[in-house]
Tab-separated table of C-alpha atoms and ligand atoms in Angstrom:
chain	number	residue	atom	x	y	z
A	1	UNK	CA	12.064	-10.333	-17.363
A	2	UNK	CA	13.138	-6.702	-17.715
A	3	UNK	CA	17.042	-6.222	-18.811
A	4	UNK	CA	18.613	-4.713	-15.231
A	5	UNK	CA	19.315	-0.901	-15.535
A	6	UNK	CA	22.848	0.528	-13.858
A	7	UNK	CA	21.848	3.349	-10.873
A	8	UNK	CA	24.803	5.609	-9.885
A	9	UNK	CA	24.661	6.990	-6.327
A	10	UNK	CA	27.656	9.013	-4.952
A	11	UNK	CA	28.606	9.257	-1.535
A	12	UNK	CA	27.349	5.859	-0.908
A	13	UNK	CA	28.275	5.499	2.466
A	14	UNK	CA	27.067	8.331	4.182
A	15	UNK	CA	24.168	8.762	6.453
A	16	UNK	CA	21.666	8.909	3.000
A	17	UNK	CA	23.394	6.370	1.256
A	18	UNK	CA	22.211	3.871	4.006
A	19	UNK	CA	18.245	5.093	3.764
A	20	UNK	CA	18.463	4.677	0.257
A	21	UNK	CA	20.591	1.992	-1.356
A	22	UNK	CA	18.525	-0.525	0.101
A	23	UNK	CA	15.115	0.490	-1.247
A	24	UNK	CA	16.592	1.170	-4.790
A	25	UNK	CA	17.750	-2.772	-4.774
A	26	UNK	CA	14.400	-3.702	-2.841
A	27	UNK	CA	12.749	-2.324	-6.103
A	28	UNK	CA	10.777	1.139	-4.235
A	29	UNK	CA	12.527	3.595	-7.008
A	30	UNK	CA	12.384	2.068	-10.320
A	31	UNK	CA	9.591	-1.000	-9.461
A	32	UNK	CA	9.330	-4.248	-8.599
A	33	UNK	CA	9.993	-5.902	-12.067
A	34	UNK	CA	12.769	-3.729	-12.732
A	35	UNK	CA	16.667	-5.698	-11.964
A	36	UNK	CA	19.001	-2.804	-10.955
A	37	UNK	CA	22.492	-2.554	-11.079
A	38	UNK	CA	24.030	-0.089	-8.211
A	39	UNK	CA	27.102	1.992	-9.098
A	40	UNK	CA	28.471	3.244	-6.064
A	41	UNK	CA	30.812	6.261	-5.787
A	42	UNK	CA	32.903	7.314	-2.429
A	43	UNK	CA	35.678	9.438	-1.670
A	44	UNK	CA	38.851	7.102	-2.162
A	45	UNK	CA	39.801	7.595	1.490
A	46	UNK	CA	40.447	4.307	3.012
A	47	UNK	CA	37.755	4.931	5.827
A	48	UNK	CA	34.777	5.924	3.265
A	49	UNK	CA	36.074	2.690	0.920
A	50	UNK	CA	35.930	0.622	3.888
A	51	UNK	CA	32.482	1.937	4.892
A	52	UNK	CA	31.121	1.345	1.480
A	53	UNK	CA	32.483	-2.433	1.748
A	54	UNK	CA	30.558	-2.730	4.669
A	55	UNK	CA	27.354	-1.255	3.294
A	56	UNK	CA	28.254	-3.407	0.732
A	57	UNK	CA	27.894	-6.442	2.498
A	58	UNK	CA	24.844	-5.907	4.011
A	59	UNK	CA	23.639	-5.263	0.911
A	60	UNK	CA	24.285	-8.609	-0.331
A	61	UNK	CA	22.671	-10.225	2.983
A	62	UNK	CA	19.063	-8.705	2.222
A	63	UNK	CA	19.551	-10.983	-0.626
A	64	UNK	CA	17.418	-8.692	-2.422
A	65	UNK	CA	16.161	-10.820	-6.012
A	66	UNK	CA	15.863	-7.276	-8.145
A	67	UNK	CA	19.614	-6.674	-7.345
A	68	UNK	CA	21.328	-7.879	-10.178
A	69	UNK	CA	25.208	-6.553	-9.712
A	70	UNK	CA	27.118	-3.991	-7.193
A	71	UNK	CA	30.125	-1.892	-7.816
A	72	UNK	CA	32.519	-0.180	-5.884
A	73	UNK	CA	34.592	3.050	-7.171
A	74	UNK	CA	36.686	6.263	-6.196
A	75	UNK	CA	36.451	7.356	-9.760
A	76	UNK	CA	33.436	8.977	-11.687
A	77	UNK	CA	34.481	7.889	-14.679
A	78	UNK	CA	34.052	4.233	-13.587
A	79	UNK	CA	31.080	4.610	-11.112
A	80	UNK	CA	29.336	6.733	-14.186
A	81	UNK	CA	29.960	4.356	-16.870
A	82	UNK	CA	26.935	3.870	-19.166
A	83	UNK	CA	23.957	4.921	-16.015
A	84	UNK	CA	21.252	5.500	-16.738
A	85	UNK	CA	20.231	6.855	-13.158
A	86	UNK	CA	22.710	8.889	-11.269
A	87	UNK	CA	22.103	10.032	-7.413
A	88	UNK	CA	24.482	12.267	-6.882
A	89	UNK	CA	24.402	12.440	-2.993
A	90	UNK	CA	27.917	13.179	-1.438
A	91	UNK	CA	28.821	16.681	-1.465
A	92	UNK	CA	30.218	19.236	0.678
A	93	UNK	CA	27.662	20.701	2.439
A	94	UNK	CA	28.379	24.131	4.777
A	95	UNK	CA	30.495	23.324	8.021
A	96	UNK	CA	30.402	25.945	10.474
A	97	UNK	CA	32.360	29.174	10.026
A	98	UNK	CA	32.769	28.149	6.067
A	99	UNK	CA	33.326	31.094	3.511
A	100	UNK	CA	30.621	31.167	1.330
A	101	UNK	CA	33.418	31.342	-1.621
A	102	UNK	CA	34.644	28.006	-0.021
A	103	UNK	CA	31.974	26.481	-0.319
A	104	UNK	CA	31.264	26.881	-3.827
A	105	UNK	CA	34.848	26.370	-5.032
A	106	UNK	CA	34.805	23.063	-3.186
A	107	UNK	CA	31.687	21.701	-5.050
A	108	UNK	CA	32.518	23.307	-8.213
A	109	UNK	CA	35.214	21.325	-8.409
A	110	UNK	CA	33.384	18.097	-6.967
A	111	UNK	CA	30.202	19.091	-9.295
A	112	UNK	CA	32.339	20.156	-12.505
A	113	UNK	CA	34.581	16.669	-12.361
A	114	UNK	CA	31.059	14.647	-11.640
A	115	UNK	CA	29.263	16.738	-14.769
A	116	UNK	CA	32.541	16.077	-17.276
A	117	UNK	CA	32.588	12.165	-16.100
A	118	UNK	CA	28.756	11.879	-16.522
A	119	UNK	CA	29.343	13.403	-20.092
A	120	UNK	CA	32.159	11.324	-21.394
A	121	UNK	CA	30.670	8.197	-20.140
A	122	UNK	CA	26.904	7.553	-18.875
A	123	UNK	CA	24.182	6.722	-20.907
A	124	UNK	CA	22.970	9.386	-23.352
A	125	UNK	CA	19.624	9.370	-21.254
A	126	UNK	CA	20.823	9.465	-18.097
A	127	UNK	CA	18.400	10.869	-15.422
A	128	UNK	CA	20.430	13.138	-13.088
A	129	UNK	CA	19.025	13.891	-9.331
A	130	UNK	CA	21.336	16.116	-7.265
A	131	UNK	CA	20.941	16.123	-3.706
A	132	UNK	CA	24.056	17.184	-2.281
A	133	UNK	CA	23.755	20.824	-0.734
A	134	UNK	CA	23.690	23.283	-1.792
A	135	UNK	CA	21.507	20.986	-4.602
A	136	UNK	CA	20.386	23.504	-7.017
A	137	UNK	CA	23.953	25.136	-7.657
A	138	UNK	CA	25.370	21.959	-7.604
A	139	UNK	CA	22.996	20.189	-10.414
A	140	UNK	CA	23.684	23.557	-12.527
A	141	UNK	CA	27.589	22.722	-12.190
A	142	UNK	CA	26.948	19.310	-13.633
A	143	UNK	CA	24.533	20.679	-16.218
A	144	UNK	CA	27.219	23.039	-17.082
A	145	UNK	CA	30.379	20.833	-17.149
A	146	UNK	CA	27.677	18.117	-19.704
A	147	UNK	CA	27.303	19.865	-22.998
A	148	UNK	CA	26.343	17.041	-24.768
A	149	UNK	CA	23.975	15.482	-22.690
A	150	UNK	CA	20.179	16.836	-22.358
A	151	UNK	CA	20.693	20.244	-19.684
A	152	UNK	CA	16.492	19.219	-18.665
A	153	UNK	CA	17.626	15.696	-17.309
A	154	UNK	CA	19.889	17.322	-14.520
A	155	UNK	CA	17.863	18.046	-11.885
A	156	UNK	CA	17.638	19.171	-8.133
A	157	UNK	CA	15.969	17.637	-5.113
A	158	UNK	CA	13.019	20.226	-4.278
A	159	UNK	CA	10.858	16.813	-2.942
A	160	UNK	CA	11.787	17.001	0.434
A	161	UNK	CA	10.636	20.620	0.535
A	162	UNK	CA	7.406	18.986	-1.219
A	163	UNK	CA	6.746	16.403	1.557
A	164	UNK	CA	7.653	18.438	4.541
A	165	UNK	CA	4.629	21.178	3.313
A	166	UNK	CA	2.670	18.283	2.295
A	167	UNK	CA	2.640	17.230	5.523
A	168	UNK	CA	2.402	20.312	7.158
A	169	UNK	CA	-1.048	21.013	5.414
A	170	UNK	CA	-2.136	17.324	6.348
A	171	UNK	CA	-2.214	18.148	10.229
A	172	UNK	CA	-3.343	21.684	10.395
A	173	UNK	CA	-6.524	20.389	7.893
A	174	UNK	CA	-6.712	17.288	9.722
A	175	UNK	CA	-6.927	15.214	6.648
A	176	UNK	CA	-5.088	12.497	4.822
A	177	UNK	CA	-1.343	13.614	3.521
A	178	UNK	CA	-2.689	11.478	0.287
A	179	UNK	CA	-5.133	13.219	-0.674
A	180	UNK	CA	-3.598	16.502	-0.818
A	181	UNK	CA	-3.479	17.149	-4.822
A	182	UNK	CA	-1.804	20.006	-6.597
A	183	UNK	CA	1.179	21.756	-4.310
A	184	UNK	CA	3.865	23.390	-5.904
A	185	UNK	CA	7.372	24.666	-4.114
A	186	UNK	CA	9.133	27.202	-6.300
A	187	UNK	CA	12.809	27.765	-6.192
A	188	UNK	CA	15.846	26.820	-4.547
A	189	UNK	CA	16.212	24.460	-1.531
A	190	UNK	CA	17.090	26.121	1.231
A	191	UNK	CA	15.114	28.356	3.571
A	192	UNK	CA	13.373	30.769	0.966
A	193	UNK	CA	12.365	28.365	-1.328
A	194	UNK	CA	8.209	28.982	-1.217
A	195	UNK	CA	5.796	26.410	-0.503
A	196	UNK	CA	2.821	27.266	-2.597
A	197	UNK	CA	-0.557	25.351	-1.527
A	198	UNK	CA	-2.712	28.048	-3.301
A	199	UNK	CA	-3.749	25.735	-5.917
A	200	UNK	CA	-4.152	22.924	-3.808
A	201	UNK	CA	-7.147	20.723	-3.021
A	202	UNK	CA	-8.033	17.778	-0.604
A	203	UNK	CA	-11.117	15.804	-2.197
A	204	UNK	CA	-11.385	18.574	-4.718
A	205	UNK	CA	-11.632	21.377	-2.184
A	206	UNK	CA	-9.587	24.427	-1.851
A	207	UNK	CA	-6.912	24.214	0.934
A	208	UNK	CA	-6.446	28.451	0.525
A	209	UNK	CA	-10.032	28.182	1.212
A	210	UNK	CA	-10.300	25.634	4.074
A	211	UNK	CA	-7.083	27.081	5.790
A	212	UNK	CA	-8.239	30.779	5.203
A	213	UNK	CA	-5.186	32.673	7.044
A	214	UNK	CA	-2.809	34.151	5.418
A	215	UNK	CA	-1.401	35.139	8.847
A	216	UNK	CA	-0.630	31.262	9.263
A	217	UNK	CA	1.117	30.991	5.705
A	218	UNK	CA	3.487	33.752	6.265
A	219	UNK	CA	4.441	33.560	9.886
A	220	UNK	CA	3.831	29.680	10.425
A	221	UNK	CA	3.465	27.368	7.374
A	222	UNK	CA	6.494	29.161	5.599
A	223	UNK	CA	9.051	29.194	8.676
A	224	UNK	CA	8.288	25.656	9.680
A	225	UNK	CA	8.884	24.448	5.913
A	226	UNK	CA	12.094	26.355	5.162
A	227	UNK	CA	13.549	25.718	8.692
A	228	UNK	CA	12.578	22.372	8.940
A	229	UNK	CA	16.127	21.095	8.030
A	230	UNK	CA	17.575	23.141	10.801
A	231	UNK	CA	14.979	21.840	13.191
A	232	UNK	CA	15.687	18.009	12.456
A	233	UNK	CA	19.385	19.116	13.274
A	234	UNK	CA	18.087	20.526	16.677
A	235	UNK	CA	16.426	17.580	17.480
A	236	UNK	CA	18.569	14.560	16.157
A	237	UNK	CA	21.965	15.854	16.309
A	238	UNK	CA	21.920	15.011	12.580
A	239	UNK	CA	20.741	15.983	9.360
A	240	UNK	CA	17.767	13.957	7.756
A	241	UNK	CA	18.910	11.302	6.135
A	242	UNK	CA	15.741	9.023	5.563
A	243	UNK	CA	13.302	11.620	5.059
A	244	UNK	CA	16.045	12.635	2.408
A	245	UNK	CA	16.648	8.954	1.450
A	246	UNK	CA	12.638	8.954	0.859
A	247	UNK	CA	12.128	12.412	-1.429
A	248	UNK	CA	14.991	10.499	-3.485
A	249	UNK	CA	13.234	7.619	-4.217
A	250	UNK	CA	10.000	9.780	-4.500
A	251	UNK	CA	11.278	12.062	-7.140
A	252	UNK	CA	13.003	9.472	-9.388
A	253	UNK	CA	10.420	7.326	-9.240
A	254	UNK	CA	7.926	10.001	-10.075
A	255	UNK	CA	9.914	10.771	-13.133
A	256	UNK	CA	10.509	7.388	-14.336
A	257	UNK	CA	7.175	5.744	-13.682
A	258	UNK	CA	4.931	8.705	-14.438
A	259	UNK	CA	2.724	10.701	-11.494
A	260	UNK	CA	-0.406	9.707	-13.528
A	261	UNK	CA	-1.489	13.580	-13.813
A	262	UNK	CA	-0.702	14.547	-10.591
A	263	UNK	CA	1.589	17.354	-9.605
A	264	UNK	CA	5.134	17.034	-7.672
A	265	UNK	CA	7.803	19.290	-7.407
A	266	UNK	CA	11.371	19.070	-9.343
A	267	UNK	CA	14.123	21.327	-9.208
A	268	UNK	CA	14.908	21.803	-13.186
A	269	UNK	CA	16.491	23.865	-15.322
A	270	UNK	CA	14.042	26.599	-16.353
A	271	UNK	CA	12.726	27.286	-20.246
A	272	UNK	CA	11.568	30.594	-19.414
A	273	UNK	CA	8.655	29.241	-17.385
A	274	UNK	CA	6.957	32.238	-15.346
A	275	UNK	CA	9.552	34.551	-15.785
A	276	UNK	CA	12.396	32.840	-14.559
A	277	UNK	CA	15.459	32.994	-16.770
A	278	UNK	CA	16.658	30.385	-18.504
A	279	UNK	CA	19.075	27.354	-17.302
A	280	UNK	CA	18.169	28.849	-13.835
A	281	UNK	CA	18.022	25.581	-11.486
A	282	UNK	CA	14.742	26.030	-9.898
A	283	UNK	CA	11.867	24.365	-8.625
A	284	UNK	CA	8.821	24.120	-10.433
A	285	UNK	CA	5.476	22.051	-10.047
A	286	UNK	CA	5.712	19.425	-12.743
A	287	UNK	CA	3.652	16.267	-14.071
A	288	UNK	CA	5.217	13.378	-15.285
A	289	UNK	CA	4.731	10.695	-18.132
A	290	UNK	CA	6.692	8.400	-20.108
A	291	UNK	CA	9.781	8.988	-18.682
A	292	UNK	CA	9.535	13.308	-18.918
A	293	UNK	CA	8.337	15.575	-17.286
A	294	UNK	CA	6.432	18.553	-17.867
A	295	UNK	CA	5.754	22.083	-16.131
A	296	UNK	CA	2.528	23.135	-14.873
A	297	UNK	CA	2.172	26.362	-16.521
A	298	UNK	CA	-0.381	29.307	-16.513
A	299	UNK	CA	-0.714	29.468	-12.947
A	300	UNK	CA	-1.886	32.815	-11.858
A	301	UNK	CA	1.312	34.650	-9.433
A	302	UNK	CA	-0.273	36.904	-6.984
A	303	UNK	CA	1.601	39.680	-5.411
A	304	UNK	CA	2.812	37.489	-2.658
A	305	UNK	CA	3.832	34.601	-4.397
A	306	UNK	CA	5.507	37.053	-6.797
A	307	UNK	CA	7.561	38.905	-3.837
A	308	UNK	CA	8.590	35.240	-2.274
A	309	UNK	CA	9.405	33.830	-5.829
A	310	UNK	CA	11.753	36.820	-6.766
A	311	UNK	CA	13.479	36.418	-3.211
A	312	UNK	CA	14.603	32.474	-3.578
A	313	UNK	CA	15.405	33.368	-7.195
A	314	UNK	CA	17.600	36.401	-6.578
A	315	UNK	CA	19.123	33.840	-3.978
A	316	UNK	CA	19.897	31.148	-6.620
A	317	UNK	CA	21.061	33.902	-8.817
A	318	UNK	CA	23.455	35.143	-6.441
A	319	UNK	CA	24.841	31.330	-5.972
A	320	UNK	CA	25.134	30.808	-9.720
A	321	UNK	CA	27.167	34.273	-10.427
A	322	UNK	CA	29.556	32.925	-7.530
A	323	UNK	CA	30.645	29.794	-9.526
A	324	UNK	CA	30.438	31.464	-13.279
A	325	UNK	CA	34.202	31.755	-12.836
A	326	UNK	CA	34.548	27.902	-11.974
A	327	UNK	CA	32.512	26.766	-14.986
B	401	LIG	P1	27.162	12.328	4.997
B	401	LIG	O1	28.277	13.227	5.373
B	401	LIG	O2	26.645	11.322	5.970
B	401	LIG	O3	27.576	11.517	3.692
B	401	LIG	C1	28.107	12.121	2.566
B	401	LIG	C2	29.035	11.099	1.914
B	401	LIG	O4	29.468	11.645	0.681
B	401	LIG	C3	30.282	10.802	2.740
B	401	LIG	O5	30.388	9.400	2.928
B	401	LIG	C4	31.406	11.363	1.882
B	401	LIG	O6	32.592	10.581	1.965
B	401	LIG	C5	30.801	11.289	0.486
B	401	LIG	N1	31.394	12.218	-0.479
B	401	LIG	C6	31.830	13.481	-0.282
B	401	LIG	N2	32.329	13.990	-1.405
B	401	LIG	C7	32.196	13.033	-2.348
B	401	LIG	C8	32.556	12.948	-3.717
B	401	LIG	N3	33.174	13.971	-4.326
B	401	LIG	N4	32.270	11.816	-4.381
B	401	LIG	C9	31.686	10.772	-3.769
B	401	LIG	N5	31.354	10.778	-2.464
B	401	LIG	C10	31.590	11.905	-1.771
B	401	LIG	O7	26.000	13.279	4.475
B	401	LIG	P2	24.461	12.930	4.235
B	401	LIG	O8	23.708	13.168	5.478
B	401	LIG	O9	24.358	11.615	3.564
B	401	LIG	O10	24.054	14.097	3.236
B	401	LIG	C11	24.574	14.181	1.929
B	401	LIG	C12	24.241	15.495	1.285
B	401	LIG	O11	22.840	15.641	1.110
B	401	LIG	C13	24.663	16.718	2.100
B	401	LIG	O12	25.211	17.670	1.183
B	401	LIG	C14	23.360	17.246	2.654
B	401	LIG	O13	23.442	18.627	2.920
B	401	LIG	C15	22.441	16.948	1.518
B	401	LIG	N6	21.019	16.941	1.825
B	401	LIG	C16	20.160	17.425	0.867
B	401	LIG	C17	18.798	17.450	1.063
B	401	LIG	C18	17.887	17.988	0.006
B	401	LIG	O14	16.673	18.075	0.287
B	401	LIG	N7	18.311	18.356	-1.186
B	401	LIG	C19	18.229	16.963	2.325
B	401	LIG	C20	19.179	16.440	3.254
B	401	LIG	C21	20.524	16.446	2.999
């Protein structure tokens, strides 16, 4: 049987941390012959350490055979020690009334202290997926503050973005989410990220074609998509946590086990692809294989696409000059 691998996930027990710890040890991230070990990561606070016990515990009564060891920290240098998969989940996300220079100083330190601990002491492969908010600024922290790791294996949770227009496309065509091939979301997550379906096909035909209204893209399918977050708020009286949980799992698995050919979206640091500068953390539609991924390039930018694309990339620009001085 396979050696077990170690999986990092910070802020273990929050309301993601308990839609996702239990399908990494039931074997839905990595697969079912893989043994994982779980490294989990909470705030010292005696509450959150307590919590994570607890979490803790249940883990251990799902009795789960592919979970082959389970730590508990309130240091990154422990929690991070020789991963080779690191979810880093807890952050601090925008509270109300918060100063937008608040925010970032608050998870550039959190980000920057995470990056240097996942440089001195994880696996020289690790596989970095940053969910926290505000995700994209926060995975180009850690990319920042980890010189000698690889910048391309810090990445950014665009999949939920992915699913939620995935979805969306499913019931206004009225067919199968599965069989929607070839979507792309470009840029940052958060509201002006843009959910591209112009290259997309169900059962190798057109969705641009079948939908046929642009009308619908710009003033429906694009709102719903980028305010879909706030709307789960509205509704639950909490932020998604499982649909979260599940993009995780999606996107490291996807990278890890290969998308045989088919496209998904990662938030990475960009090469140069389509004009966006480099090291930028944005979202690009990628295949994966053997354990890397690789961008779908050559797509043709329309005039649209172009104007949306600038917008979430001026955005992300504007996040990454406010934490320069923090790196
Ligand atoms: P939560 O508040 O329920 O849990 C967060 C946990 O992180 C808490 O237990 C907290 O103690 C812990 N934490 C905070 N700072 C930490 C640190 N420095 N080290 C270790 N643990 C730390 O929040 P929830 O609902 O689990 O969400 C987590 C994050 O994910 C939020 O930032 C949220 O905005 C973000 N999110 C991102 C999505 C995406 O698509 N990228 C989608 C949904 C949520």
């Amino acid at each position: 049987s396979k050696k077990p691998v170690r999986v990092a996930v910070t802020g273990a027990a929050g309301q993601i941390g308990y839609a996702l710890l239990f399908r990494i040890a039931s074997g839905e991230m990595l697969g079912k012959d893989q043994p994982v070990i779980l490294q989990l990561l909470e705030i010292p606070d005696e509450k959150a350490q307590k919590a994570l016990k607890g979490v803790m515990m249940e883990l251990e009564d799902c009795a789960f055979p592919l979970l082959a060891g389970m730590e508990a920290h309130s240091d990154p240098m422990t929690a991070f020690k020789d991963t080779d998969y690191a979810l880093l989940v807890g952050s601090r996300p925008r509270g109300p009334g918060m100063e937008r220079a608040e925010l970032l100083a608050i998870n550039g330190a959190i980000f920057t202290t995470q990056g240097k601990a996942l440089n001195a002491v994880a696996s020289r492969d690790v596989k970095v997926l940053v969910v926290g908010n505000p995700a994209n600024t926060n995975a180009y922290i850690a990319m920042k503050a980890a010189p000698d790791l690889k910048p391309g294996n810090f990445t950014a949770m665009l999949r939920l973005d992915h699913n939620r227009a995935a979805s969306q496309l499913a019931a206004k065509t009225g067919k199968a989410v599965s069989s929607i091939k070839k979507l792309a979301v470009w840029g940052n997550h958060s509201p002006t990220m843009y959910a591209d379906y112009r290259f997309a096909t169900i059962d190798g035909a057109s969705v641009k074609d079948m939908i046929n209204d642009q009308v619908w893209n710009k003033d429906v399918f694009l709102p719903t998509v980028g305010k879909r977050g706030a709307a789960i708020i509205e509704a639950r009286g909490l932020s998604s946590a499982a649909s979260a949980a599940n993009a995780a799992i999606d996107h490291m698995r996807d990278w890890a086990l290969g998308t045989n050919g088919e496209w998904v979206t990662m938030g990475i640091p960009s090469q140069g692809w389509y004009g966006i500068p480099k090291e930028v953390m944005f979202g690009f539609p990628v295949t994966c294989a053997n354990g890397e991924y690789t961008v779908v390039e050559g797509l043709d930018i329309d005039a649209f696409s172009q104007e949306c694309i600038n917008k979430t990339l001026a955005e992300l620009q504007g996040e990454q000059d406010g934490v320069k001085h923090l790196l």
